[in-house]
Each structure stands twice: as C-alpha cells, then as structure tokens.
PDB file of C-alpha atoms in Angstrom:
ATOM      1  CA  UNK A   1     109.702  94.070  93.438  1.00 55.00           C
ATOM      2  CA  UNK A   2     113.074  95.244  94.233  1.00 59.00           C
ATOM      3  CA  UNK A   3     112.960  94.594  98.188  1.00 63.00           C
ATOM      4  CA  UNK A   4     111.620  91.424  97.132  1.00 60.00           C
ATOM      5  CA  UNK A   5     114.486  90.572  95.260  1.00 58.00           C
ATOM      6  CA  UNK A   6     117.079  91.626  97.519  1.00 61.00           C
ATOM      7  CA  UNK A   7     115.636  89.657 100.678  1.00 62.00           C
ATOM      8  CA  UNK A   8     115.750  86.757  97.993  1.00 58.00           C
ATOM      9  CA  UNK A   9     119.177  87.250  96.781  1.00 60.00           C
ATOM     10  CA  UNK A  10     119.816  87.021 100.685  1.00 63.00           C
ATOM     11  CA  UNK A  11     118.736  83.557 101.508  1.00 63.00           C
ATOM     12  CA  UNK A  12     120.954  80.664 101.942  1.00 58.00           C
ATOM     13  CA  UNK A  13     120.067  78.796  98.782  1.00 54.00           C
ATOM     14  CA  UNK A  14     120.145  81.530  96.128  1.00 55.00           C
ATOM     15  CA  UNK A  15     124.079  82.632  97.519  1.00 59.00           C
ATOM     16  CA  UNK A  16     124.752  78.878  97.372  1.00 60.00           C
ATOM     17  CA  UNK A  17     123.281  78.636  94.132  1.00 57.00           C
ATOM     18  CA  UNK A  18     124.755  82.384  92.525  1.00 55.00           C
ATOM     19  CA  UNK A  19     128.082  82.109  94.065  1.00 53.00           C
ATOM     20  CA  UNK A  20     130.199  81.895  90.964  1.00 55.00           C
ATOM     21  CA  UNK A  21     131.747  85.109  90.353  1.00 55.00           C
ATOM     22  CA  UNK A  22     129.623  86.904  88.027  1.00 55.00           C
ATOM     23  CA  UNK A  23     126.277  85.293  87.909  1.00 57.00           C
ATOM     24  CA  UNK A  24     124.664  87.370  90.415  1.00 59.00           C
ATOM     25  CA  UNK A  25     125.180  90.417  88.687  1.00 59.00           C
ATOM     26  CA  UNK A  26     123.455  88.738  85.272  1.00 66.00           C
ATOM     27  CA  UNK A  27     120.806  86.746  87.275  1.00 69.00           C
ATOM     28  CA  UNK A  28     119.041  89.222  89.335  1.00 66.00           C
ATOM     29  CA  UNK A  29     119.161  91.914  86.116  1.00 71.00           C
ATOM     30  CA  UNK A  30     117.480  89.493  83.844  1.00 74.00           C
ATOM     31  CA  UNK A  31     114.656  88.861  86.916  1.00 73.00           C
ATOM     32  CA  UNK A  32     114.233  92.590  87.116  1.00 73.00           C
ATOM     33  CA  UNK A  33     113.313  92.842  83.230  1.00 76.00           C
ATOM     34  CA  UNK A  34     111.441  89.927  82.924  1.00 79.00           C
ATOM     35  CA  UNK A  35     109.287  90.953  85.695  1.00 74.00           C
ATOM     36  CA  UNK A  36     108.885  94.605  84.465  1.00 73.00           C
ATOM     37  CA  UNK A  37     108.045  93.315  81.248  1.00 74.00           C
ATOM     38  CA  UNK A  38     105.438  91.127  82.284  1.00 68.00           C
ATOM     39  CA  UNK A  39     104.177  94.241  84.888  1.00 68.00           C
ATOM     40  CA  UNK A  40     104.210  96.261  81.578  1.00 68.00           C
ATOM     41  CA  UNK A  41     102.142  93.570  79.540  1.00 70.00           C
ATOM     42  CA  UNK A  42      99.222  93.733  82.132  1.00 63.00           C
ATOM     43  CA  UNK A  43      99.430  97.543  83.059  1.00 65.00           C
ATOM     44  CA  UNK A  44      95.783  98.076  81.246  1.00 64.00           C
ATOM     45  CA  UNK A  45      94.384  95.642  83.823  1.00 61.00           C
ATOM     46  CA  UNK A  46      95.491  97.672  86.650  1.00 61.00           C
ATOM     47  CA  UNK A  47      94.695 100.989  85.032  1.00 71.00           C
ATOM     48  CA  UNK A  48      91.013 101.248  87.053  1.00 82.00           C
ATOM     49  CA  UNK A  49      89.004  99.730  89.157  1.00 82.00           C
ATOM     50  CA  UNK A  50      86.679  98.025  86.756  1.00 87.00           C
ATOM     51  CA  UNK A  51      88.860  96.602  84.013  1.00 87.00           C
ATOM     52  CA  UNK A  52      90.657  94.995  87.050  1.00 86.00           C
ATOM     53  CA  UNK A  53      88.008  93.256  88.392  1.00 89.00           C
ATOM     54  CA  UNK A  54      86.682  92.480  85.031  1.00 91.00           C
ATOM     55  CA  UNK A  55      89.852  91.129  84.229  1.00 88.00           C
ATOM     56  CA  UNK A  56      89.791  88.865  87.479  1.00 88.00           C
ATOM     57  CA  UNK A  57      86.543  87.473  86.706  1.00 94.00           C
ATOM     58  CA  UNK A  58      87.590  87.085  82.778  1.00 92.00           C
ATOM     59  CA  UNK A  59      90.886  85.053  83.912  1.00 90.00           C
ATOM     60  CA  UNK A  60      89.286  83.676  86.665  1.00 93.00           C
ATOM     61  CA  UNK A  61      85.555  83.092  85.976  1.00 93.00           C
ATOM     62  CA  UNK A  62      85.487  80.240  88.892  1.00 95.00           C
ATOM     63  CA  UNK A  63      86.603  82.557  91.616  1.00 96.00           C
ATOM     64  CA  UNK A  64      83.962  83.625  93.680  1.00 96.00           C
ATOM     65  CA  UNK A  65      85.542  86.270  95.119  1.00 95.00           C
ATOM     66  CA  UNK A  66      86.511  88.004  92.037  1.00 96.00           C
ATOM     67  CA  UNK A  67      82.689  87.848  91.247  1.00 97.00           C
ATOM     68  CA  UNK A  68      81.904  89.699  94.383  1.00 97.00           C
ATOM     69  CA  UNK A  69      84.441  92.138  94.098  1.00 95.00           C
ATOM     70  CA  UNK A  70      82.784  92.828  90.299  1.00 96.00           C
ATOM     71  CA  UNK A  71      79.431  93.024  92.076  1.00 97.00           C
ATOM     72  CA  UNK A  72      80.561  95.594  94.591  1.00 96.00           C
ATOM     73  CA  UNK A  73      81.918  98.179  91.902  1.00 96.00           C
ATOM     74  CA  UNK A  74      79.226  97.634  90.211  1.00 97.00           C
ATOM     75  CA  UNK A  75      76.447  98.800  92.779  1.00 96.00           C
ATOM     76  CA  UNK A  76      78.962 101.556  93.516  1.00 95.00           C
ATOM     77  CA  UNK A  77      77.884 102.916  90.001  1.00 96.00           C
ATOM     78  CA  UNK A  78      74.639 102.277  89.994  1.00 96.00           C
ATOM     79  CA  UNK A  79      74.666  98.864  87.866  1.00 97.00           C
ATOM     80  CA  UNK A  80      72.364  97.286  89.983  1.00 97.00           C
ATOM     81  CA  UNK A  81      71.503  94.387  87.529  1.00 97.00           C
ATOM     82  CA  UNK A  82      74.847  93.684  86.735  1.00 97.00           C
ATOM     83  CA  UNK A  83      76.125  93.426  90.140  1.00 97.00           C
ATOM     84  CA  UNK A  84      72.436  90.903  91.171  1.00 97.00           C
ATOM     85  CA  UNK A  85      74.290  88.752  88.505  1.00 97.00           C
ATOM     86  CA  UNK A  86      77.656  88.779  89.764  1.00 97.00           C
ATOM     87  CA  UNK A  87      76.504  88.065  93.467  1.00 98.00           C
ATOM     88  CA  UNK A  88      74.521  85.278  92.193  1.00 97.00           C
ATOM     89  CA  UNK A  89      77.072  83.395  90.599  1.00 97.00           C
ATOM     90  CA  UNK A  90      79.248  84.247  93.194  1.00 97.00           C
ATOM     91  CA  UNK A  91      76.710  82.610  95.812  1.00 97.00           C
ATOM     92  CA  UNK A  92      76.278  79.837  93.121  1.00 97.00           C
ATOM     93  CA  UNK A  93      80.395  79.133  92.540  1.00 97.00           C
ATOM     94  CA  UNK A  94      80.922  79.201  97.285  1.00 97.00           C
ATOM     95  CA  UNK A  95      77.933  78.666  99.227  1.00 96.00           C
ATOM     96  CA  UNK A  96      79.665  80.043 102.021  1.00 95.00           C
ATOM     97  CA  UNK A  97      81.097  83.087 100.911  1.00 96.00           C
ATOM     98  CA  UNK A  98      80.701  85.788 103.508  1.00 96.00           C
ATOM     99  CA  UNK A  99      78.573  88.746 102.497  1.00 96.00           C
ATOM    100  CA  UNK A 100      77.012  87.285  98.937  1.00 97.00           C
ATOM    101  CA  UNK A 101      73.615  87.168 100.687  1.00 98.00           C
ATOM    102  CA  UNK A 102      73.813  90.380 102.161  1.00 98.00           C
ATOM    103  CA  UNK A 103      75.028  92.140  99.182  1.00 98.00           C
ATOM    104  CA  UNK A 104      72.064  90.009  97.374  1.00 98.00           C
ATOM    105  CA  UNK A 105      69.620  91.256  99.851  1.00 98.00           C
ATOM    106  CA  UNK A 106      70.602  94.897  99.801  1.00 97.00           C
ATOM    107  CA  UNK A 107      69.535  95.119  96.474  1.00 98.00           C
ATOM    108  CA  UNK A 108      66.274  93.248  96.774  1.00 98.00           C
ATOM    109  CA  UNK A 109      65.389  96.191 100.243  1.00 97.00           C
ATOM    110  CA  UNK A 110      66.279  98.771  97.673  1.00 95.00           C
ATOM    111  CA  UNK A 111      64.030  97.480  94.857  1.00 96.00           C
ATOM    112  CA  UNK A 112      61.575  96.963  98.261  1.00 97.00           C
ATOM    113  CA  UNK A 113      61.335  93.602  97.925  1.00 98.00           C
ATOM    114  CA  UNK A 114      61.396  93.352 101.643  1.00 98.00           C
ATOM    115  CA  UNK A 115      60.395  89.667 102.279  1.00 98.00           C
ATOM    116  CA  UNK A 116      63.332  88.407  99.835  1.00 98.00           C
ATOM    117  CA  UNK A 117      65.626  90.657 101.320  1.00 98.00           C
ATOM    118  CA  UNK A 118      64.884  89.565 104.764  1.00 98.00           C
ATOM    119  CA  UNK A 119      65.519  85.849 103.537  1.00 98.00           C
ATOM    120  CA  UNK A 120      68.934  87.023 102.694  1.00 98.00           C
ATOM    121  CA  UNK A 121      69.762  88.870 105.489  1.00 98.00           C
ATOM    122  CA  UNK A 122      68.824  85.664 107.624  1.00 98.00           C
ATOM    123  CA  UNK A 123      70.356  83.583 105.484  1.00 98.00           C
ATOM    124  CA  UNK A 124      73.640  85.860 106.144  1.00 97.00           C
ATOM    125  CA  UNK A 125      73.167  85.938 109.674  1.00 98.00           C
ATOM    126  CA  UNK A 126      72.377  81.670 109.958  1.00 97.00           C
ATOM    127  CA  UNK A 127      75.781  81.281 108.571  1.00 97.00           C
ATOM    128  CA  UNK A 128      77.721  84.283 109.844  1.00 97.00           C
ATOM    129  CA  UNK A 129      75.881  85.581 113.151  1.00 97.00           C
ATOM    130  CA  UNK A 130      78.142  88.237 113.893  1.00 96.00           C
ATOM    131  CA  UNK A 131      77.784  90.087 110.415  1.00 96.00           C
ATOM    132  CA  UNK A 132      76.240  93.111 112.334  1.00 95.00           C
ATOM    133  CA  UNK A 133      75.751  94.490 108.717  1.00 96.00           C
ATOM    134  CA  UNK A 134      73.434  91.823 107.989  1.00 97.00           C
ATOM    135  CA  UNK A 135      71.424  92.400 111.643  1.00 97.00           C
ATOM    136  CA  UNK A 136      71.961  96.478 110.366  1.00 96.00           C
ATOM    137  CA  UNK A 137      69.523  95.674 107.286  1.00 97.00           C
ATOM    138  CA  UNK A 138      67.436  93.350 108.413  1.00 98.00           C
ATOM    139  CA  UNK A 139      66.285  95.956 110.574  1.00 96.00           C
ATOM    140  CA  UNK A 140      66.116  98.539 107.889  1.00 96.00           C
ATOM    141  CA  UNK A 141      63.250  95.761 105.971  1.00 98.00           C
ATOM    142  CA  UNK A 142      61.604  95.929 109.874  1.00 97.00           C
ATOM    143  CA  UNK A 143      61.793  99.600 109.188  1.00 96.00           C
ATOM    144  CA  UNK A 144      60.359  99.683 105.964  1.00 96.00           C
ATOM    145  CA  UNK A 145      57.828  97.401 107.373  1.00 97.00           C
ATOM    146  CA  UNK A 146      56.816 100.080 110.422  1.00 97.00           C
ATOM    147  CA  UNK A 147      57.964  96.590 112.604  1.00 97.00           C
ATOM    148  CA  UNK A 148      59.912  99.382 114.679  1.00 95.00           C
ATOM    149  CA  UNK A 149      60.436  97.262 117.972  1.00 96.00           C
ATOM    150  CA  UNK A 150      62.201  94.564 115.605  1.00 97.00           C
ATOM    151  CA  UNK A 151      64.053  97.226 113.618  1.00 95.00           C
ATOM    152  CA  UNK A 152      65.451  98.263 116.598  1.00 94.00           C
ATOM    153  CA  UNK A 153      66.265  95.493 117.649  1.00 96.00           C
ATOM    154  CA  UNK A 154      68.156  94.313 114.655  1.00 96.00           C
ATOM    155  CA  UNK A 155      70.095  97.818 114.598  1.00 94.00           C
ATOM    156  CA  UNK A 156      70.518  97.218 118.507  1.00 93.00           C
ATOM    157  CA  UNK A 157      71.758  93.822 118.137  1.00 96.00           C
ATOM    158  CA  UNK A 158      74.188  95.276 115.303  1.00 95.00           C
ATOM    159  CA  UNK A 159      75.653  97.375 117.412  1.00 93.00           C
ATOM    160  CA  UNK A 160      76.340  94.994 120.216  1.00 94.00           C
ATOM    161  CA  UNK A 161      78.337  93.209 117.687  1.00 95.00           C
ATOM    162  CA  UNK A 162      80.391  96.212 116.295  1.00 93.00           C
ATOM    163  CA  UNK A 163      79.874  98.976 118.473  1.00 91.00           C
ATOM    164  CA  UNK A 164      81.672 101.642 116.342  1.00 88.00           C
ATOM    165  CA  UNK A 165      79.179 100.984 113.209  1.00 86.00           C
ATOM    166  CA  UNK A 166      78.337 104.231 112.139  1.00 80.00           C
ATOM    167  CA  UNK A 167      75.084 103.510 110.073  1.00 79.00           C
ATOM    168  CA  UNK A 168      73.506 101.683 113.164  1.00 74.00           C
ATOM    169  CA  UNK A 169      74.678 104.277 115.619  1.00 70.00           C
ATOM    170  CA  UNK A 170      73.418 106.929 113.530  1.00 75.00           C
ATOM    171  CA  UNK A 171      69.959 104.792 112.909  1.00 72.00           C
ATOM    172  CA  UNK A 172      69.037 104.766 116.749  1.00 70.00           C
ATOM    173  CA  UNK A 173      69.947 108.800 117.567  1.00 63.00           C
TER     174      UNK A 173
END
C-alpha cells in the first residue's frame, strides 16, 4: 500500500494536482487511514483460506471463478459434495472455464463413476486439448477400466504436453 502510494504521489497529475504547499502532507495521510481502515474492516475475510473464498462467492455469487476456487478447498478437505456443487455452478455461471470439467470429473473417477468421468475429461480436453491433467485422468478411468494400452496412452500423451508432470511420469515407471 505504501509503495503504491508513493509511485502515485510521483506521477505528473497528482504533483500538478497536490502542489499547494501543504496538501500533500494531509492528502496522502488521510489515504493511508482510510485504506487501513477499510483493510481492518475486512481482516476476518482474509484470516483463512475458507472464509476467503466463501466470502468471494458470498460477494460475488456470479463469479465463476470464485466458485471454483470454493470447490478446490473444498476437495482439499474432503467436502466432496460441497465442492460437486460449487464446480457445477461454476460450469453453469462460464461454459468455458478451464478446469470445471476436470475438477467435475475427478470426483465422479473417485466415486468410480468412470463413464461420467470420462465424459468430463473429454469434455475438458474438446475445449482445452493441451490440459495434460485432463489426458492424466482420463487415463487413470482407462486404468480403472484394465483399458491399459489407452491408459497409457492418455498418461503418454500427458506427458508430451507437460513433460515435467510428476503424477504421469511417476504413472508410467
């Protein structure tokens, strides 16, 4: 906040505008507080991970984004159902947001519901092909579905797109 304020105390217009003697020195002060207040008057937003992104979505309950973000912390505690609805009003609010389907179709391998998770992965892949994370899973479903010349070919194929992805790498050793 500080650097911000001095790069814009620096530009042409604001010593233009502050140059009579004196209203720098009030101007920039009263910025500084009413920022920290209003910093101070969200602090319990920012005070973890999930009353952030709940927060987001509550203050922002069109923003796909925010929805996904929700999702993700919730599947990294376990809140699988929670996060299935987040992803799917995500995927409902953009269409084309990158990584709804995949997310979507993670949880439907691990509840092995392999043929709708393959429908997201390709889904994922049909409108990003170089999400190597979606080709990753859709050859753990081929995996799950002892299809092992398509699984690795999916993991393969994941790799040729991001060489250094350690799951996939791992997968074929």
């Amino acid at each position: 906040l500080i650097g911000f304020l001095l790069l814009w105390a620096q530009t042409d217009a604001v010593k233009k505008g502050i140059t009579a003697p004196g209203i720098s020195f009030i101007t920039i002060p009263i910025i500084v507080v009413l920022f920290s207040i209003f910093t101070f008057i969200h602090r319990p937003e920012y005070m973890n991970e999930e009353k952030y992104w709940t927060s987001a979505v509550t203050h922002s309950p069109g923003s796909s984004f925010a929805r996904r973000a929700l999702g993700n912390y919730y599947v990294s505690k376990g809140l699988f159902p929670d996060a299935q609805l987040q992803y799917a009003t995500a995927l409902m609010l953009n269409p084309e947001l990158p990584e709804v389907r995949n997310n979507l179709g993670r949880l439907a391998l691990n509840r092995a519901e392999f043929e709708i998770a393959e429908k997201y992965f390709r889904q994922e892949i049909a409108r990003y092909p170089n999400s190597f994370t979606a080709y990753y899973n859709l050859g753990l479903v081929k995996m799950n579905q002892k299809q092992f010349d398509s699984a690795e070919f999916y993991v393969r194929k994941s790799i040729s797109i991001n060489p250094g992805y350690f799951d996939s790498k791992n997968d074929l050793s």
